XYZ file of C-alpha atoms in Angstrom:
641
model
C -11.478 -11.342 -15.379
C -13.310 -13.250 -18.108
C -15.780 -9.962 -18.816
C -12.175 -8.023 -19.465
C -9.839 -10.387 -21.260
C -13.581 -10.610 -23.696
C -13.384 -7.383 -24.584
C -9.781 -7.179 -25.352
C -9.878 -9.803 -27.352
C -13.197 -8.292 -29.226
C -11.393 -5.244 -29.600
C -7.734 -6.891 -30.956
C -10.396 -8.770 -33.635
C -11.086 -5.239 -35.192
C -7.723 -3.600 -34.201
C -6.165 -3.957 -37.956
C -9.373 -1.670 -39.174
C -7.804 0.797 -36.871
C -5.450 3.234 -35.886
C -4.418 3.046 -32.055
C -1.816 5.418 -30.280
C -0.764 6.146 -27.271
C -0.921 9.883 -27.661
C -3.807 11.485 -25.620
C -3.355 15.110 -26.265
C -2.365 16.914 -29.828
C -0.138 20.034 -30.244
C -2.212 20.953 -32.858
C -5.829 19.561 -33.851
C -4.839 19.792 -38.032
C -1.701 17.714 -37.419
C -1.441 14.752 -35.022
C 1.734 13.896 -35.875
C 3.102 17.098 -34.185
C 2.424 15.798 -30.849
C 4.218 12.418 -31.661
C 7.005 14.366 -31.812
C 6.697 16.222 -28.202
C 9.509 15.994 -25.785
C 8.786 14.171 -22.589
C 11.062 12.926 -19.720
C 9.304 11.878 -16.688
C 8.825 8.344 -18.066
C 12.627 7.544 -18.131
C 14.042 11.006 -16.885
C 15.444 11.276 -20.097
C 14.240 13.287 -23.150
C 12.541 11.145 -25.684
C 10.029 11.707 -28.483
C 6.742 10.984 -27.305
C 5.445 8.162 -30.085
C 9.234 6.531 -29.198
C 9.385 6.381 -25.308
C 8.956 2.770 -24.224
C 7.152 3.173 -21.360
C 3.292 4.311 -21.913
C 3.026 8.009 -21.431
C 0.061 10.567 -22.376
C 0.808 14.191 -22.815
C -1.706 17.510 -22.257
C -0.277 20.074 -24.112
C -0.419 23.783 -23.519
C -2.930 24.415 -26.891
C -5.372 21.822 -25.141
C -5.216 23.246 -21.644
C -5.981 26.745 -23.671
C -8.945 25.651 -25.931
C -10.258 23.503 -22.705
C -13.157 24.757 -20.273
C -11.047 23.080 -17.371
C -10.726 25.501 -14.521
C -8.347 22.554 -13.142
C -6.347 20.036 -13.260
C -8.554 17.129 -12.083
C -11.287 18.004 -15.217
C -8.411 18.156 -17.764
C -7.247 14.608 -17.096
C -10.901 13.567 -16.869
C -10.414 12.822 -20.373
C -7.662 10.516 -20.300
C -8.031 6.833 -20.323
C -7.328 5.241 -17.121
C -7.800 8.099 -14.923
C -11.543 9.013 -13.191
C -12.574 11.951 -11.668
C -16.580 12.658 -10.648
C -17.611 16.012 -9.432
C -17.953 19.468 -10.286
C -15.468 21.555 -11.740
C -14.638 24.741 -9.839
C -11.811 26.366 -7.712
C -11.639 25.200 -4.514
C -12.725 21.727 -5.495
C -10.602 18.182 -4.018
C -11.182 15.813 -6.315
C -10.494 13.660 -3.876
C -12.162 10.578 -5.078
C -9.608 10.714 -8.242
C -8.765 7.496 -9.495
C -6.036 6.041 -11.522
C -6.565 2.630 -13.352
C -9.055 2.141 -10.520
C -6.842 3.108 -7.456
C -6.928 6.348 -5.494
C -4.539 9.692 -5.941
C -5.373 11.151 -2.316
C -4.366 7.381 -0.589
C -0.944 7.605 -2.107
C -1.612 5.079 -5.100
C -0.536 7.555 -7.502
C 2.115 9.920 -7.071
C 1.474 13.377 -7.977
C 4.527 16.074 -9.090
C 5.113 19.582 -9.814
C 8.068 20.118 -12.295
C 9.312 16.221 -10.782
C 8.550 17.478 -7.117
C 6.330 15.943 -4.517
C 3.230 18.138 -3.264
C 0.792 17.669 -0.273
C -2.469 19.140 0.261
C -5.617 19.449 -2.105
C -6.982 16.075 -1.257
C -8.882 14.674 1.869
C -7.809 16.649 5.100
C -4.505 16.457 5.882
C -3.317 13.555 4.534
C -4.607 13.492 1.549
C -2.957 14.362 -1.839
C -4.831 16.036 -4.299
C -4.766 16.567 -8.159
C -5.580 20.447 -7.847
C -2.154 21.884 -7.124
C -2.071 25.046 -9.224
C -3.709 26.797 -11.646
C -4.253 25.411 -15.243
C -3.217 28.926 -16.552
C 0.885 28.328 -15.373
C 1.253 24.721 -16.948
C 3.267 23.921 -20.183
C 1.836 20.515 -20.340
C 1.248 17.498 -18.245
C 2.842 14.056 -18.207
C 0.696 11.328 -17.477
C 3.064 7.714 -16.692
C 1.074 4.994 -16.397
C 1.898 1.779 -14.434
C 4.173 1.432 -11.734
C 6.410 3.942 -11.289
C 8.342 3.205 -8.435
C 11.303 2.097 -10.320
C 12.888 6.039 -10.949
C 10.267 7.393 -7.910
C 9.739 5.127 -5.169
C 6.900 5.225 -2.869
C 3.242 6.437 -4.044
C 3.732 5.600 -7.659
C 2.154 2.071 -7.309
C -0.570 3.097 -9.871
C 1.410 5.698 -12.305
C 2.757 9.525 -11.717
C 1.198 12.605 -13.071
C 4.032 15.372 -13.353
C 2.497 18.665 -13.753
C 5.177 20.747 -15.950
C 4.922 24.745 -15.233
C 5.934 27.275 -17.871
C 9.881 27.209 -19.072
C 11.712 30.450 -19.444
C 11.114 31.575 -22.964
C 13.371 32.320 -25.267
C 12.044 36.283 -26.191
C 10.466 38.808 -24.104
C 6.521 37.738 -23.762
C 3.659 39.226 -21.284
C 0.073 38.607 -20.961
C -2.696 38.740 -18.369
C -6.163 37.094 -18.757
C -9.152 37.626 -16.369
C -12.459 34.537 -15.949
C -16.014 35.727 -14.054
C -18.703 33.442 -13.808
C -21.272 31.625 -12.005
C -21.387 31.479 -7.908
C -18.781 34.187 -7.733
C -16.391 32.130 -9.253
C -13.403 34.574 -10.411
C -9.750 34.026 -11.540
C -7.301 36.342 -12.574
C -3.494 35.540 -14.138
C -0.736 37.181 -15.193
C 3.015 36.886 -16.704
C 5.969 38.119 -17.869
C 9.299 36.140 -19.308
C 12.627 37.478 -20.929
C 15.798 35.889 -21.792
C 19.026 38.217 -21.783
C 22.185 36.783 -23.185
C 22.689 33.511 -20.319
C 19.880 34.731 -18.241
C 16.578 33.644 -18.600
C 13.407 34.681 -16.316
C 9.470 34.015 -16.204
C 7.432 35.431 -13.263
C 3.530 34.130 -13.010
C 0.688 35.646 -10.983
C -2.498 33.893 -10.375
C -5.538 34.611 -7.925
C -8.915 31.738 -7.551
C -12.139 32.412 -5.801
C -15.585 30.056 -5.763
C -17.668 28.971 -3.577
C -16.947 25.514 -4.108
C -16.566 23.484 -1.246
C -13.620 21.096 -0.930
C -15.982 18.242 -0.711
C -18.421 19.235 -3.580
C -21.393 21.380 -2.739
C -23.152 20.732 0.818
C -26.873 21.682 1.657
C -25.997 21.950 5.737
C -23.156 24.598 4.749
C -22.201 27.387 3.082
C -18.276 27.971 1.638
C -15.749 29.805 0.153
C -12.580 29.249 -1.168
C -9.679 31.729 -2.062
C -5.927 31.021 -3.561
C -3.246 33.402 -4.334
C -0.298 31.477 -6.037
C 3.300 33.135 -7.634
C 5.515 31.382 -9.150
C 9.037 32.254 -10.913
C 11.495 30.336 -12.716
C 15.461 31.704 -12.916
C 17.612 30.084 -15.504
C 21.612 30.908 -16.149
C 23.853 29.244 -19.192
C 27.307 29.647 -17.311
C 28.618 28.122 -21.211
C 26.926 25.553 -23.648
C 27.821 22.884 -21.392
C 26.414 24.273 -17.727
C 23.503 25.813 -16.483
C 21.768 26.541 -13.313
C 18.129 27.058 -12.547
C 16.420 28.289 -9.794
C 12.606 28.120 -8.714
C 10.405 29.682 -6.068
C 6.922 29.007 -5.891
C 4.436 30.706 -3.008
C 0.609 30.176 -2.270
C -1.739 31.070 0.432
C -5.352 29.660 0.151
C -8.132 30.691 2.886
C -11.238 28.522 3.250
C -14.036 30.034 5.081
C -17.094 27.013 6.056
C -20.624 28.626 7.154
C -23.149 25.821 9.163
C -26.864 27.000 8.554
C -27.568 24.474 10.777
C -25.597 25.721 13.674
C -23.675 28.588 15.112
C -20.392 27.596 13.800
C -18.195 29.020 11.067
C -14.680 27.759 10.468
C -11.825 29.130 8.625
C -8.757 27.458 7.478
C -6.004 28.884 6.468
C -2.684 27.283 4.543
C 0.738 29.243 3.161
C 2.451 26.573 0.679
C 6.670 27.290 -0.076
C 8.804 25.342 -2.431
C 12.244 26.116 -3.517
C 14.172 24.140 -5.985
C 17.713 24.816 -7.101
C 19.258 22.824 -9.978
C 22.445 22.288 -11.818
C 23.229 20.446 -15.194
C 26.217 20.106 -16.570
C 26.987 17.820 -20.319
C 30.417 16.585 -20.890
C 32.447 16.140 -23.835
C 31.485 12.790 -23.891
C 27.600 13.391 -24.000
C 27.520 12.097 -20.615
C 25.866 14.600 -18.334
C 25.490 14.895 -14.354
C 21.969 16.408 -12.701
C 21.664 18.027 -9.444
C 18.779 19.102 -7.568
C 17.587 20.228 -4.434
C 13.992 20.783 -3.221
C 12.683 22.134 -0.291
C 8.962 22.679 0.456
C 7.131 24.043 3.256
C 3.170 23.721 3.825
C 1.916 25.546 6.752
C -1.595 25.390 7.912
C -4.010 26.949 10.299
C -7.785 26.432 11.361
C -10.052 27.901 13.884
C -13.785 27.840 14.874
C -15.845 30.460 15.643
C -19.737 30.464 17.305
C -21.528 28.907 20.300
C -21.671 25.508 18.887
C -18.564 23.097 19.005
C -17.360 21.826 15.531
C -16.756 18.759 15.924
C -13.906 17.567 13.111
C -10.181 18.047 14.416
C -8.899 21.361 13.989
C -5.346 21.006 12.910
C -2.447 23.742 13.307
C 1.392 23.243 12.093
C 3.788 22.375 9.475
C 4.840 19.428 6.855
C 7.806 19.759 5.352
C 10.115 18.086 2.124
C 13.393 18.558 2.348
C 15.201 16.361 -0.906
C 18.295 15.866 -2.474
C 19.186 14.291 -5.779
C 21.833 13.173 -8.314
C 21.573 11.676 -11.068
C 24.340 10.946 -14.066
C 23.130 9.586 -17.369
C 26.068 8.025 -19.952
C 25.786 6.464 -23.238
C 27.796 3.120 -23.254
C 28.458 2.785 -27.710
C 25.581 3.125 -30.024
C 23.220 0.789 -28.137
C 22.954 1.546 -24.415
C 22.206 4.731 -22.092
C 22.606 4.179 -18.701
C 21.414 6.346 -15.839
C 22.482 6.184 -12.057
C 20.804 8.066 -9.673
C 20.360 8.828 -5.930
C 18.463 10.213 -3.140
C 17.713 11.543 -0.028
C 14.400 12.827 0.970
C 13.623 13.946 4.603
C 9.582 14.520 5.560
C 8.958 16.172 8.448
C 5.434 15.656 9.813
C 5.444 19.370 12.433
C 1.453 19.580 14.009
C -1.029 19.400 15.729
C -1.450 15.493 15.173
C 1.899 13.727 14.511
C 5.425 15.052 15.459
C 7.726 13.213 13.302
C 10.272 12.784 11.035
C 11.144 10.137 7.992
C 14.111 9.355 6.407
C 14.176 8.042 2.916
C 17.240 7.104 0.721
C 17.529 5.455 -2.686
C 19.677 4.534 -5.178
C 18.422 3.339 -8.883
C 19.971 2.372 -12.025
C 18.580 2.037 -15.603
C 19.628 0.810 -18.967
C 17.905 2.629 -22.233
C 18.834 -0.948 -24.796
C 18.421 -0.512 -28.723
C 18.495 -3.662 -30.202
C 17.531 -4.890 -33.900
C 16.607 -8.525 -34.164
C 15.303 -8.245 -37.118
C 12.504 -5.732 -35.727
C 13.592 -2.237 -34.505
C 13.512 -3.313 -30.354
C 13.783 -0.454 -27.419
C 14.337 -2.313 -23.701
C 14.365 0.196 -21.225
C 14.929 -2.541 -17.631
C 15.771 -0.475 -14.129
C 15.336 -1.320 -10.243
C 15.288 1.171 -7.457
C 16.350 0.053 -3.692
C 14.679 2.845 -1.061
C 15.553 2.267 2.457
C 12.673 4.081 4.360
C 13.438 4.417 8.268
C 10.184 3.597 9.693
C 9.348 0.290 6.585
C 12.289 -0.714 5.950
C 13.638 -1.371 2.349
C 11.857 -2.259 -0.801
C 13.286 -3.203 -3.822
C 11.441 -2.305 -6.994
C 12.544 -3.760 -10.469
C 10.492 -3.048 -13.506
C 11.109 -3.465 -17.413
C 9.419 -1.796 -20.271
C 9.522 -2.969 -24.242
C 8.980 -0.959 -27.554
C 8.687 -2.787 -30.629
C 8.603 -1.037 -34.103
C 6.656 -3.568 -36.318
C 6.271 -0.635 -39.018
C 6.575 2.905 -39.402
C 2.819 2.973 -38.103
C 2.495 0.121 -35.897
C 4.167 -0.172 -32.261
C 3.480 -2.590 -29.689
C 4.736 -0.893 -25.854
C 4.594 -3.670 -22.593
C 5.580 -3.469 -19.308
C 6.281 -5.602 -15.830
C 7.352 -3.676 -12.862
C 7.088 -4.093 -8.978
C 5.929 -1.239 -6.645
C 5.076 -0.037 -3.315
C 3.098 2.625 -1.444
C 3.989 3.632 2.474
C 1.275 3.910 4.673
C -0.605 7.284 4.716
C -0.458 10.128 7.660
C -3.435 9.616 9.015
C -3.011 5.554 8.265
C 0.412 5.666 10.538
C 1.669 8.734 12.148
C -1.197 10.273 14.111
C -0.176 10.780 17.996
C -3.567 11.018 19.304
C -6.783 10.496 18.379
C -8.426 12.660 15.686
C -12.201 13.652 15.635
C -13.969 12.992 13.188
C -17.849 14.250 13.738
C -19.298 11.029 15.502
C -16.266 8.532 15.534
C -11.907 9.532 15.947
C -9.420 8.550 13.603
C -7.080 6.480 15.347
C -3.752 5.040 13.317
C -2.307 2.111 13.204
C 2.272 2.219 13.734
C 2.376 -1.372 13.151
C 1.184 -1.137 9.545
C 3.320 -2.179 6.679
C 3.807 -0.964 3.175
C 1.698 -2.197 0.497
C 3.188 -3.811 -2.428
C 1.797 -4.478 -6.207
C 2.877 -6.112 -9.088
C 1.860 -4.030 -12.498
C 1.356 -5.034 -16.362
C 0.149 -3.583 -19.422
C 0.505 -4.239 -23.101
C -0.668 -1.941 -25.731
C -0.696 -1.721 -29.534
C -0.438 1.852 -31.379
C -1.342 2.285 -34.959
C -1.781 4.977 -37.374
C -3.696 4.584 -40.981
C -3.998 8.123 -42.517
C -5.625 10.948 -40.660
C -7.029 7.909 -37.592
C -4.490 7.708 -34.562
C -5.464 5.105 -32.345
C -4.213 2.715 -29.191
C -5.765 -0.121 -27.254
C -3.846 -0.790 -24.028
C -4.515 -3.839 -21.312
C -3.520 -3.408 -17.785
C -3.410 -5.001 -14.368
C -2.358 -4.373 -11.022
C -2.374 -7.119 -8.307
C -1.898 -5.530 -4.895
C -0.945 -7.124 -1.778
C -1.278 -5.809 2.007
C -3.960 -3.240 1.200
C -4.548 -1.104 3.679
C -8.266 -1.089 5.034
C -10.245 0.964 7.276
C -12.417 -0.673 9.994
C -14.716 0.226 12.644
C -14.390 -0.455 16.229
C -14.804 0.777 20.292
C -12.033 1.551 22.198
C -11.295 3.187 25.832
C -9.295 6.073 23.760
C -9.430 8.299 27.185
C -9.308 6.500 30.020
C -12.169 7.322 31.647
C -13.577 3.436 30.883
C -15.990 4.951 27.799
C -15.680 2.751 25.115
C -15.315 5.714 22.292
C -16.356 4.206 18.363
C -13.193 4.732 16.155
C -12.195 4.095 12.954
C -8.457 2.245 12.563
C -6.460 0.492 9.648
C -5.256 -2.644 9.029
C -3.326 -4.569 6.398
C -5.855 -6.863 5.522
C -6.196 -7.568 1.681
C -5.406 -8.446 -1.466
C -7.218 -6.913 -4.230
C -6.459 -6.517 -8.260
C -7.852 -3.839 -10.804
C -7.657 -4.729 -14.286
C -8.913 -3.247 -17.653
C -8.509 -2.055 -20.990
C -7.946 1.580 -22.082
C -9.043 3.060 -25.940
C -7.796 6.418 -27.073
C -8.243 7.370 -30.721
C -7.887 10.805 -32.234
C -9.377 11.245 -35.875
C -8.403 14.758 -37.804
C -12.506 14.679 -39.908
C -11.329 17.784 -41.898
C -7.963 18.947 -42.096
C -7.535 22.254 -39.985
C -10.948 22.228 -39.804
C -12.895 19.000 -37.164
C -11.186 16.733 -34.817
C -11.841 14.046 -32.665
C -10.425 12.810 -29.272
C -11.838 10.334 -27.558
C -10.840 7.463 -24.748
C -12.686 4.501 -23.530
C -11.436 2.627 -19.989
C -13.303 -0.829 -19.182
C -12.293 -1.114 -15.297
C -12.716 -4.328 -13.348
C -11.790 -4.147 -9.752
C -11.716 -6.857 -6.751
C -11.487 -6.789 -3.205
C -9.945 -10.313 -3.493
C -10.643 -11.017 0.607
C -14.453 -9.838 0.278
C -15.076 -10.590 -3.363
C -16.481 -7.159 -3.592
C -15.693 -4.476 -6.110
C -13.439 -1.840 -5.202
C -16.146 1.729 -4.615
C -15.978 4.512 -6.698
C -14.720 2.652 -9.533
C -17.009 2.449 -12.875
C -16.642 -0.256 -14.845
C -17.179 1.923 -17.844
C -15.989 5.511 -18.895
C -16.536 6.920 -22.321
C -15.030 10.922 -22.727
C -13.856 12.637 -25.516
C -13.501 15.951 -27.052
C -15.085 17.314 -31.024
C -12.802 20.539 -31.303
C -14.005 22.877 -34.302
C -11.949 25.870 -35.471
C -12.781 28.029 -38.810
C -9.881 30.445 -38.966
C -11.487 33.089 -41.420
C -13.553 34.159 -38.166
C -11.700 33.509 -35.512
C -13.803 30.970 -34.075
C -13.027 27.634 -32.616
C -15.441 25.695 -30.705
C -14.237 22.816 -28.030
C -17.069 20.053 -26.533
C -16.479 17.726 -24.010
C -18.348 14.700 -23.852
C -18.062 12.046 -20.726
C -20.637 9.614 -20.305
C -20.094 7.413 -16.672
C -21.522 3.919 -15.820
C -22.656 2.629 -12.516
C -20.505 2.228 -9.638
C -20.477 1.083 -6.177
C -20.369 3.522 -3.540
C -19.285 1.621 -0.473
C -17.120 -0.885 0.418
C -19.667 -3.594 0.896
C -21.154 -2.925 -1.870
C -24.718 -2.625 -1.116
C -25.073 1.175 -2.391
C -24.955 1.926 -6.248
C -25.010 4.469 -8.004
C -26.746 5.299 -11.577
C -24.947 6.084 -14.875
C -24.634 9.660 -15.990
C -22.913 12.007 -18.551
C -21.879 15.432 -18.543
C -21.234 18.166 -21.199
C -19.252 20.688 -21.691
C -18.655 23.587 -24.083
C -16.015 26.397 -25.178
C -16.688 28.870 -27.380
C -13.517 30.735 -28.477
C -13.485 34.726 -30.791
C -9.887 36.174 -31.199
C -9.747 39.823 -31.079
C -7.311 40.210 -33.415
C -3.594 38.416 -33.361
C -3.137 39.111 -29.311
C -6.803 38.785 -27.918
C -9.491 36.383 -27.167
C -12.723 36.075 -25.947
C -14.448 32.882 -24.667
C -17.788 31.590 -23.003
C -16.954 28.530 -21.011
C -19.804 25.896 -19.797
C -19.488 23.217 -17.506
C -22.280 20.725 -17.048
C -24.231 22.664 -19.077
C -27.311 20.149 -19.016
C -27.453 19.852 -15.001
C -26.284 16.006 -14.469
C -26.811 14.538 -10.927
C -23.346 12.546 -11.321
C -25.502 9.418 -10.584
C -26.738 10.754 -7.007
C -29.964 12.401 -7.093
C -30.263 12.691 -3.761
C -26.875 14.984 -3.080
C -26.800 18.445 -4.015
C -24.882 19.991 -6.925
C -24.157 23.435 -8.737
C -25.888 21.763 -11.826
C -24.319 23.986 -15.045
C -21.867 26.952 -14.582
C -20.727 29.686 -16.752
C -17.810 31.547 -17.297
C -16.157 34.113 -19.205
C -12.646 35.308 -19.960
C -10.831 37.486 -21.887
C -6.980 37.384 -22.658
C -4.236 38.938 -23.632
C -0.854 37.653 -24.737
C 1.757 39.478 -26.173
């Protein structure tokens, strides 16, 4: 605590030299300011200006994810501050040791969406949640909330909420197609085509990955392959200027094919993911307006072994399933307030091999949007959100969030809020036991939802061309859920088996400060992004550090563009302290940094051609010892029209 609170403190002694904002990702590198001005919504789940929304928010915006070498979504939020991801970057990949202000994104602690919808899949197994939903190529931008979020989502956004925003709908006729080849057969093809006519607007996307990245990173005692197909449309309708309907469908199937050199086994999993969303908004004369929405998602999986050797990790078969309802109203009460009342219903339906069961979820949550001017321009937004879940019960989570306009450059954002994070699949719901190579999985029913209390205060500034914003957070979590080894008679055959359970068993905090600047060197010319997160964890119970948590995390980007040739140049730059790598801390590993490069030509006022590199001077990630691609190449060629 006393190592963090110094360097906030060092860093609010030099914070009047500087320029500190909230906004992680520019519209356009030769003017910042742009970006202040992007629309987001998943903070509030209203529309507000980015540099104005109350609650801290970072944005990726489509001319980022473009001039980016990211071939997902885990390595383009490796730049932001407060969010961690290690590993290689390649199709396929989990990411499933993602963190967000220390705490995990595949163990529920922070909740991941798709146009405001819940996913599964991508992380750890079956249970866990992973960052890599879709491709990069179909995203507008991506929302990044942090803090808890469990005030306007409920459970899983103890940490913060990432919404993933697909393409809109345009508002002319556009097409394109763009295809990327590289290193270890890596290969990725996409494809669209949007119109609007009169009311009706349409956007259909195509995409198709292949590596042979492993979900787990690279493995010496395997071989693997990974394939995903993914389309995805979007069906708008303006019945008049005050109602409209929109409709989307979204379908993947992804095939994973795992090779043992070291025995006769091969596996193949298979998975076919569905989502369909209608919605309905309709404004009133009295700028009120009423949201509906309905979401229903389907992720069916498959596995099977093949060879004379057993494999011995569960093989899992079946269905989950979302099935969600939602209203929400939103009416401004004179010139000062905006309220928003809102409900839901969310059924999840747990179909296979491993857990045959079904939760029931409803919630009901109010908010006030408060302008008030005592003296100093003053934004309150204060909400609370009451979910009744049928197997934990109900939890009520309050949370308010403060703007203060000092100047027309200077903002200071803070937040207090209360959230809370159900236990996992694989923590709870399992049936029977699950092998796991030389132990089972075995849950725990009688575990309880963990709970957290979250703040952060952060100052923004801007001073000419310099953007910058130092933020201070903390989370102090109660009932963390643990995993513990133990022997138990799982078969009744009087064997004592070794298995590994859960327990609620902790307390633990993570703490920290986050730096993101972003500097315009030479007008449409040089610019530079970068974000700094000091993380300091605690197993409170243990006194340990929390694993897989680095204390320090320097990345940024230097993006160069000379327009006269058509060139523009992007370099990433992340540079990783030491971390822990177990529990008890007794494993460590070193510091490392990684870079990475795009070079961009357009061909012309439609075309492009770009050489990507990723880890392009071979880091170990800190482990010598494991195995890793070391630097990949790719190139790509697009059209857009």
């Amino acid at each position: 605590m006393r190592k963090g609170l110094g360097w906030f403190l060092l860093l609010l002694a030099i914070w009047p030299g500087w320029s500190f904002t909230v906004l992680a990702a520019d519209d356009s590198p030769e003017k910042s300011s742009s970006q202040a001005g992007e629309i987001v919504i998943t903070a509030t789940k209203t529309p507000h200006p980015l540099k104005d929304v109350p609650v801290e928010t970072v944005v990726i915006t489509r001319e980022e994810i473009e001039r980016s070498s990211a071939q997902t979504v885990s390595d383009l939020l490796r730049y932001v501050p407060g969010i961690f991801v290690r590993g290689e970057d390649a199709p396929g990949i989990s990411s499933w040791r993602a963190r967000i202000r220390g705490l995990s994104f595949n163990d529920g602690y922070g909740l991941i969406l798709i146009d405001g919808e819940r996913v599964r899949g991508e992380g750890m197994g079956d249970s866990g949640i992973g960052l890599n939903q879709i491709p990069p190529q179909m995203i507008q931008r991506i929302e990044i909330v942090k803090g808890p979020g469990s005030v306007l989502y409920g459970s899983d956004a103890l940490a913060g909420v990432v919404n993933i925003i697909t393409k809109p709908a345009p508002e002319r006729t556009i097409y394109g197609l763009e295809g990327a080849y590289g290193t270890y057969w890596t290969n990725m093809e996409y494809s669209y085509w949007g119109t609007r006519n009169g009311p009706w607007g349409a956007i259909f996307q195509a995409a198709r990955e292949e590596s042979q990245m492993g979900q787990y990173g690279v493995k010496r005692s395997r071989d693997e392959s990974f394939k995903r197909e993914t389309l995805l449309s979007k069906l708008s309708y303006q019945l008049n200027s005050r109602l409209s309907l929109g409709l989307k469908f979204t379908a993947q199937e992804e095939e994973r094919w795992i090779d043992y050199k070291t025995q006769d086994t091969k596996v193949k999993r298979k998975g076919y993911k569905y989502r369909l969303s209608p919605h309905l908004r309709w404004v009133f004369e009295d700028d009120s307006e009423l949201i509906l929405r309905a979401y229903y998602y389907d992720w069916k999986f498959d596995a099977h072994s093949y060879g004379t050797d057993p494999y011995p990790y569960a093989l899992y078969h079946g269905d989950m399933y979302y099935r969600d309802v939602e209203v929400r109203y939103h009416k401004p009460w004179g010139m000062s307030h905006l309220f928003t009342l809102g409900g839901e219903y969310r059924q999840e339906e747990l179909d296979y091999t491993f857990s045959h069961r079904k939760l029931d979820i409803t919630a009901l949550y109010l908010q006030d949007e408060i302008e008030l001017h005592p003296g100093l321009p003053l934004e309150l937004v204060a909400g609370a959100r009451l979910d009744h879940h049928s197997r934990y019960g109900t939890e009520l989570c309050p949370r308010i969030s403060m703007l203060l306009k000092i100047d027309p450059s200077t903002r200071v954002r803070a937040s207090v809020g209360r959230a809370f994070k159900s236990p996992t699949i694989r923590q709870a719901f399992y049936t029977e036991p699950y092998p796991h190579g030389g132990y089972f999985y075995v849950s725990n029913p009688d575990l309880d939802a963990e709970t957290s209390w979250g703040y952060s205060l952060g100052i923004e500034r801007t001073l000419g061309p310099l953007w910058s914003n130092i933020t201070f957070f903390r989370n102090d979590v109660r009932d963390m859920i643990v995993k513990y080894y133990t022997y138990r008679d799982i078969n009744n055959d009087g064997v004592a088996e070794k298995i590994r359970t859960f327990k609620n068993a902790r307390k633990a905090y993570t703490q920290g400060i986050e730096v993101a600047l972003r500097w315009t060197l030479i007008p449409d010319l040089l610019t530079l992004k970068a974000g700094y997160t000091y993380t300091d964890t605690k197993d409170r119970d243990t006194d340990k550090d929390l694993p897989f948590v680095p204390r320090h995390n320097l990345a940024g980007h230097i993006f160069f563009r000379y327009r006269p040739l058509g060139l523009s140049l992007d370099l990433g730059l992340q540079y990783v302290g030491k971390m822990y790598l177990n529990t008890s801390n007794t494993e460590e590993s070193s510091s490392y940094s990684v870079v990475d490069v795009k070079l961009i030509k357009s061909l012309g006022e439609h075309a492009s051609f770009s050489l990507e590199g990723n880890n392009i001077f071979d880091s170990d990630y800190g482990e010598p010892d494991r195995q890793w691609w070391g630097a990949t190449w790719l190139a790509r060629f697009k059209m857009d029209f």
